[in-house]
CSV table of C-alpha atoms in Angstrom, one decimal:
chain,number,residue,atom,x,y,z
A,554,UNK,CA,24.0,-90.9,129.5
A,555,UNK,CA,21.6,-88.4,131.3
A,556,UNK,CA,19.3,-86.2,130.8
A,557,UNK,CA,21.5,-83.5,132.0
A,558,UNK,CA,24.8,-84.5,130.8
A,559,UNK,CA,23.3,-84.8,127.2
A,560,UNK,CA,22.2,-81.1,127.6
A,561,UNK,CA,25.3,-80.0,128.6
A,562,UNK,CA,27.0,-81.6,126.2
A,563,UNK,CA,24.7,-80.0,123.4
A,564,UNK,CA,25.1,-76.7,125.2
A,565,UNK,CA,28.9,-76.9,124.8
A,566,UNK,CA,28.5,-77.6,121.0
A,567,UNK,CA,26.5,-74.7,120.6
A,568,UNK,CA,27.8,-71.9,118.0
A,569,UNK,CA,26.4,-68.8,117.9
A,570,UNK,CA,26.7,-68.3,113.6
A,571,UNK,CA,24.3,-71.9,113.6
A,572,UNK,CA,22.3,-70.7,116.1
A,573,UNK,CA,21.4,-67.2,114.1
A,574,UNK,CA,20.7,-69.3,110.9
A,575,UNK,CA,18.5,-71.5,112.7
A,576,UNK,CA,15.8,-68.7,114.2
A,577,UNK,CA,16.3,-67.2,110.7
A,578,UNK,CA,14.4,-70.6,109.7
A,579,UNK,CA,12.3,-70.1,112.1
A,580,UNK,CA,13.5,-71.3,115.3
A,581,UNK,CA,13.2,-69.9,118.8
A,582,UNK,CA,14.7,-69.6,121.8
A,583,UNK,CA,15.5,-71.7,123.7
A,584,UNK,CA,18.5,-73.2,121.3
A,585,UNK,CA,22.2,-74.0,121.4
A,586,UNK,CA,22.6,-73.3,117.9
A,587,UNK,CA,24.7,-77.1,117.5
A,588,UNK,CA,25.4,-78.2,113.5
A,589,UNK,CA,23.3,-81.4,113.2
A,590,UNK,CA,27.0,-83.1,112.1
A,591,UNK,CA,28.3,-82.5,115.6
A,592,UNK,CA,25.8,-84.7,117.3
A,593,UNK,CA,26.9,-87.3,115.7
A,594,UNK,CA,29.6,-88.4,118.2
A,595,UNK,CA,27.7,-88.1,121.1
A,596,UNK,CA,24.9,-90.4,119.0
A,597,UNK,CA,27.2,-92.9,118.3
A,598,UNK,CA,27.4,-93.1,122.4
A,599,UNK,CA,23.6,-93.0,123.2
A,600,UNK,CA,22.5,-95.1,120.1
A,601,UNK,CA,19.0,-95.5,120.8
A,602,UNK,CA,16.9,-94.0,124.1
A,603,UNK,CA,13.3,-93.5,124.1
A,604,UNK,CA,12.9,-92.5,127.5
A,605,UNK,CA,15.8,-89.4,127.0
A,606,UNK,CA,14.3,-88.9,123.7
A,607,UNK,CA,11.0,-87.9,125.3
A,608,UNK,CA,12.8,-85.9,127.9
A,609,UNK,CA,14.6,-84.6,125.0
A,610,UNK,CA,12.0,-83.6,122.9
A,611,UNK,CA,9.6,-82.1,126.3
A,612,UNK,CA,12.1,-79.4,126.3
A,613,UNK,CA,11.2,-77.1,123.4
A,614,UNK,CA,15.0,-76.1,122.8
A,615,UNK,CA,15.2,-77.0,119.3
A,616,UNK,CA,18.5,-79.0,119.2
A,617,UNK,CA,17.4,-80.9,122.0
A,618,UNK,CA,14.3,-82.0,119.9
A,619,UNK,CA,16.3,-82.4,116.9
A,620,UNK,CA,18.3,-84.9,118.9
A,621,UNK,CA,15.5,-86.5,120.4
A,622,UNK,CA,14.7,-87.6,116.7
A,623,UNK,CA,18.5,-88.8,116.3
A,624,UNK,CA,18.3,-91.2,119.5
A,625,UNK,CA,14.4,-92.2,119.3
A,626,UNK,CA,13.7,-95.3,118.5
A,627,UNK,CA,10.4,-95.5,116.2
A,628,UNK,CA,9.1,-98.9,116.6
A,629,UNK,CA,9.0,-97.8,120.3
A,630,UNK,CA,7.0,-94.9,119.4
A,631,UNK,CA,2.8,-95.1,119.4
A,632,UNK,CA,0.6,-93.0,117.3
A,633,UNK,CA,-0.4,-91.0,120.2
A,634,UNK,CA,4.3,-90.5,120.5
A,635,UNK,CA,4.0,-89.5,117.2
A,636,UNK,CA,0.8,-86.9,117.6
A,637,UNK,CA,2.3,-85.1,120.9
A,638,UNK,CA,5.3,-84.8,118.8
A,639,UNK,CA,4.0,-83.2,115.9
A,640,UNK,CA,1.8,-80.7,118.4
A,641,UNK,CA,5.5,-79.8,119.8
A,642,UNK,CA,6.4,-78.4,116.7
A,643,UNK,CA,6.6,-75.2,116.4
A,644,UNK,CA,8.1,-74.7,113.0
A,645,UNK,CA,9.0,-76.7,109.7
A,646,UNK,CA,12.4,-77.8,110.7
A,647,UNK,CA,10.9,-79.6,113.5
A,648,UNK,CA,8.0,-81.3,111.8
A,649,UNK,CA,9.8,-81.9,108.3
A,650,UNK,CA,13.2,-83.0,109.6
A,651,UNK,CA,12.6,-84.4,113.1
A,652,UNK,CA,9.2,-85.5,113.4
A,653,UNK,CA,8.4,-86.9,110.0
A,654,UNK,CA,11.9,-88.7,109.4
A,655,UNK,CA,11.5,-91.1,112.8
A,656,UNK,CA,7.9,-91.7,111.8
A,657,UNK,CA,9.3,-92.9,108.2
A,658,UNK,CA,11.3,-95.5,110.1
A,659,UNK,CA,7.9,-96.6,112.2
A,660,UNK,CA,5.4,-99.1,110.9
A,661,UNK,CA,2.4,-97.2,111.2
A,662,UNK,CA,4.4,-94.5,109.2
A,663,UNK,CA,1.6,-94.4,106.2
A,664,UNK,CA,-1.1,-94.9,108.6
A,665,UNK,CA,-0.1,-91.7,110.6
A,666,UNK,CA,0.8,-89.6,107.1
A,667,UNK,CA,-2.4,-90.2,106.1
A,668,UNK,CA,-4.2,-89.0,109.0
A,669,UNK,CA,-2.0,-85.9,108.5
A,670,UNK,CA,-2.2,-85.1,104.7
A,671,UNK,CA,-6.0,-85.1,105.3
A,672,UNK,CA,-5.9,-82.5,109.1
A,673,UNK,CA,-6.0,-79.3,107.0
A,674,UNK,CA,-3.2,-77.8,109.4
A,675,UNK,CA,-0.1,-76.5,107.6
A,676,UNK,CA,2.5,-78.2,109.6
A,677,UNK,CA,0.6,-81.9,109.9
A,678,UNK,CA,0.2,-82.0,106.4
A,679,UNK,CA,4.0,-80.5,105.5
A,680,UNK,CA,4.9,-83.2,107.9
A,681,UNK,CA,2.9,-86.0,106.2
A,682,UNK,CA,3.8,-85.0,102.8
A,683,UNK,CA,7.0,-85.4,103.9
A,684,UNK,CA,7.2,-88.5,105.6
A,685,UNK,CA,6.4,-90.0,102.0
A,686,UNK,CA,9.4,-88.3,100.7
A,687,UNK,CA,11.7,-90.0,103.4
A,688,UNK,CA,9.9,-93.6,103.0
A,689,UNK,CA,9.8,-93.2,99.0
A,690,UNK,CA,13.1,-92.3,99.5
A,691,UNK,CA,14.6,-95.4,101.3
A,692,UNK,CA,12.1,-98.4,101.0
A,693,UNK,CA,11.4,-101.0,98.6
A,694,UNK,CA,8.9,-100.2,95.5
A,695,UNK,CA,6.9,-102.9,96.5
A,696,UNK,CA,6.2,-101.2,99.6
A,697,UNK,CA,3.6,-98.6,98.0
A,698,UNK,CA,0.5,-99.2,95.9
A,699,UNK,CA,0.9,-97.6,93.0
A,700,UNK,CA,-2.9,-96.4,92.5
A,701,UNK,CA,-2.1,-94.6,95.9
A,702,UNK,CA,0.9,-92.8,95.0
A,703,UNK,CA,-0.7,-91.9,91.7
A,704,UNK,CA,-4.3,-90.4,93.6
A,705,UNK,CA,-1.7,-88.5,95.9
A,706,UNK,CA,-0.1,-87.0,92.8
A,707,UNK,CA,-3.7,-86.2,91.8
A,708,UNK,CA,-4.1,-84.6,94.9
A,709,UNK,CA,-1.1,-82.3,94.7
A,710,UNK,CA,-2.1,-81.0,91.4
A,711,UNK,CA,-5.2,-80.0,92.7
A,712,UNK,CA,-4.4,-78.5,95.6
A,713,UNK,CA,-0.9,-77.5,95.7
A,714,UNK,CA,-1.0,-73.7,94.7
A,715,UNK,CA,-3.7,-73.3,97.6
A,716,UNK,CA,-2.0,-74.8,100.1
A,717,UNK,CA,-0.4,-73.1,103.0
A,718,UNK,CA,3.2,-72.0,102.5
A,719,UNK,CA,5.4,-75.0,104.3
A,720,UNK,CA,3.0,-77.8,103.1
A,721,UNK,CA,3.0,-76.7,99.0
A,722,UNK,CA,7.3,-76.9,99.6
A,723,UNK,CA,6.7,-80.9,101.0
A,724,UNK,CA,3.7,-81.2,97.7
A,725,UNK,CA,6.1,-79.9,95.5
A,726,UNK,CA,8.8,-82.3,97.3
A,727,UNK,CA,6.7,-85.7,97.2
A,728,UNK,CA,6.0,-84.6,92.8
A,729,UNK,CA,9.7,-84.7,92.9
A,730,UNK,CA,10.8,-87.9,94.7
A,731,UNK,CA,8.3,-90.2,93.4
A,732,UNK,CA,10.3,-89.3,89.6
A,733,UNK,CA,13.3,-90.3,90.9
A,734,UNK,CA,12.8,-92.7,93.5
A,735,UNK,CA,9.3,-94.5,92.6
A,736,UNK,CA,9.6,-96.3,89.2
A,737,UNK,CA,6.2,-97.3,89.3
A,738,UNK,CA,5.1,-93.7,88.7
A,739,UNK,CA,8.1,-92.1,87.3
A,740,UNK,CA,6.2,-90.8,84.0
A,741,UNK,CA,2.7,-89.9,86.1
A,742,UNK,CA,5.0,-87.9,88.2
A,743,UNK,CA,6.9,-86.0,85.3
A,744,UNK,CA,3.7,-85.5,83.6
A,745,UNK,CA,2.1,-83.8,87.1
A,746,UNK,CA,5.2,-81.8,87.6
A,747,UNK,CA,4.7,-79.6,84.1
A,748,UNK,CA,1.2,-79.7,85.0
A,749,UNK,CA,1.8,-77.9,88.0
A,750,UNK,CA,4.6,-75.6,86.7
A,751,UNK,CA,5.9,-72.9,88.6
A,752,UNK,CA,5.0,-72.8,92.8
A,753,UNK,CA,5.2,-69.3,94.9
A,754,UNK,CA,5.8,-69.9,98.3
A,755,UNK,CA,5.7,-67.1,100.3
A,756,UNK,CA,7.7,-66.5,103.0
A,757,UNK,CA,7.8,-64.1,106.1
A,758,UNK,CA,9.6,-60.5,105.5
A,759,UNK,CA,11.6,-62.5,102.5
A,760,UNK,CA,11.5,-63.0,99.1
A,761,UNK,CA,8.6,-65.3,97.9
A,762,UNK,CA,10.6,-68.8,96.4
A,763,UNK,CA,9.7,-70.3,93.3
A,764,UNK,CA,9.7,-74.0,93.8
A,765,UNK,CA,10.0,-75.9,89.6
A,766,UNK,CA,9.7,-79.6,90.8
A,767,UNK,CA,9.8,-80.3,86.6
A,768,UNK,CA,13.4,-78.1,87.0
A,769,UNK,CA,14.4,-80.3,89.7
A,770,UNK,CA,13.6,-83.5,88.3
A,771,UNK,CA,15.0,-83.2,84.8
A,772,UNK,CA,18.7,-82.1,86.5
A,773,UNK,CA,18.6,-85.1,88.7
A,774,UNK,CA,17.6,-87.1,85.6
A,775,UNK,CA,20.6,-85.4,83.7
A,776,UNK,CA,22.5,-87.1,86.5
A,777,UNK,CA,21.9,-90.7,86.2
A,778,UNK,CA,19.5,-90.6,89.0
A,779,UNK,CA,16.7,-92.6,88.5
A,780,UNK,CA,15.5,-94.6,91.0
A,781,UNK,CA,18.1,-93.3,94.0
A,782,UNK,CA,17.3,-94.6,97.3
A,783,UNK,CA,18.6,-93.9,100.5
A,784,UNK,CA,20.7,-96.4,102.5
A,785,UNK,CA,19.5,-94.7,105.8
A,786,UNK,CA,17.1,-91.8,106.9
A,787,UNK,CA,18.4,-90.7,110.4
A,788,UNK,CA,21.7,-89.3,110.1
């Protein structure tokens, strides 16, 4: 399928109620305003295309990138893929749930987190944060050193209630999936989330949010979910 046809396509699944709610998130023009479940059929014919993912993604209209990160295919995709990707976007919807889910199905996934935790821009490091979220999510245990995870929980502590806005939501979101989803660190974790305690994050002409990862945790606990993974990231 083509470049054009694919945008048509997502044109024609457009709603206007989706789109409102998206630039309420932050999104701009240009955008279709197309639920993420309605892509699914026309994924299912595509499968996996990195060249019309790039062409995709080039775009700037926001459900075209968002399906650019449905059809990419990661171990395709070079650290300098994943940088011009993450300059492309814009907003946390974008870097959170576009860009950082197809690098958490790359190799160099950690490698490239890394380098982002440690930029100092609000975006790369919301986007690395939570990349860890989507691996610790979905991978193996053994796939992490412990002493890492446990230094990046550290870190949040530290540095989560100065941290710009989109990046202390993905801190507060990495303290929460390492308790359920990294035994290793389970306790460290629950023992960093009451240290933390409540998180404001502000947000633009709304009411600031108060993010309880110790909250979270103890209701997925309550649950029976300890140790949840994943079967697959990409929808």
């Amino acid at each position: 399928m083509d470049f054009e046809t694919v945008m048509q396509e997502l044109e024609a699944l457009g709603k206007e109620r989706t789109k409102k709610s998206y630039m309420n998130n932050g999104a701009k023009e240009p955008l279709f305003g197309v639920a993420t479940g309605a892509m699914k059929p026309l994924s299912r014919k595509i499968k996996k295309d990195q060249p019309l993912a790039e062409e995709l993604y080039a775009t700037g209209n926001y459900d075209a990138m968002y399906f650019a990160g449905v059809i990419a295919d990661p171990l395709l995709m070079t650290e300098d893929d994943f940088e011009r990707w993450i300059d492309g976007a814009y907003f946390y919807m974008i870097s959170d749930y576009v860009v950082a889910v197809t690098l958490s199905e790359s190799p160099i996934a950690q490698k490239v987190a890394d380098k982002w935790i440690a930029s100092g821009e609000e975006l790369k490091m919301s986007a690395g944060w939570s990349c860890y979220c989507w691996l610790l999510g979905n991978r193996k245990d053994t796939e992490f050193a412990a002493d890492k995870m446990e230094a990046m929980l550290e870190k949040v502590k530290n540095e989560i209630h100065d941290a710009p806005e989109r990046t202390k939501s993905a801190m507060n979101n990495f303290v929460y999936t390492v308790a359920i989803s990294y035994l290793p660190r389970h306790e460290k974790a629950v023992e960093i989330a009451k240290a933390i305690g409540p998180v404001e994050m502000k947000r633009d002409e709304k009411k600031s949010s108060i993010l309880h990862a110790a909250e979270h945790i103890q209701k997925e606990l309550d649950r029976g979910r300890l140790g949840f993974k994943r079967k697959y990231v990409r929808c």
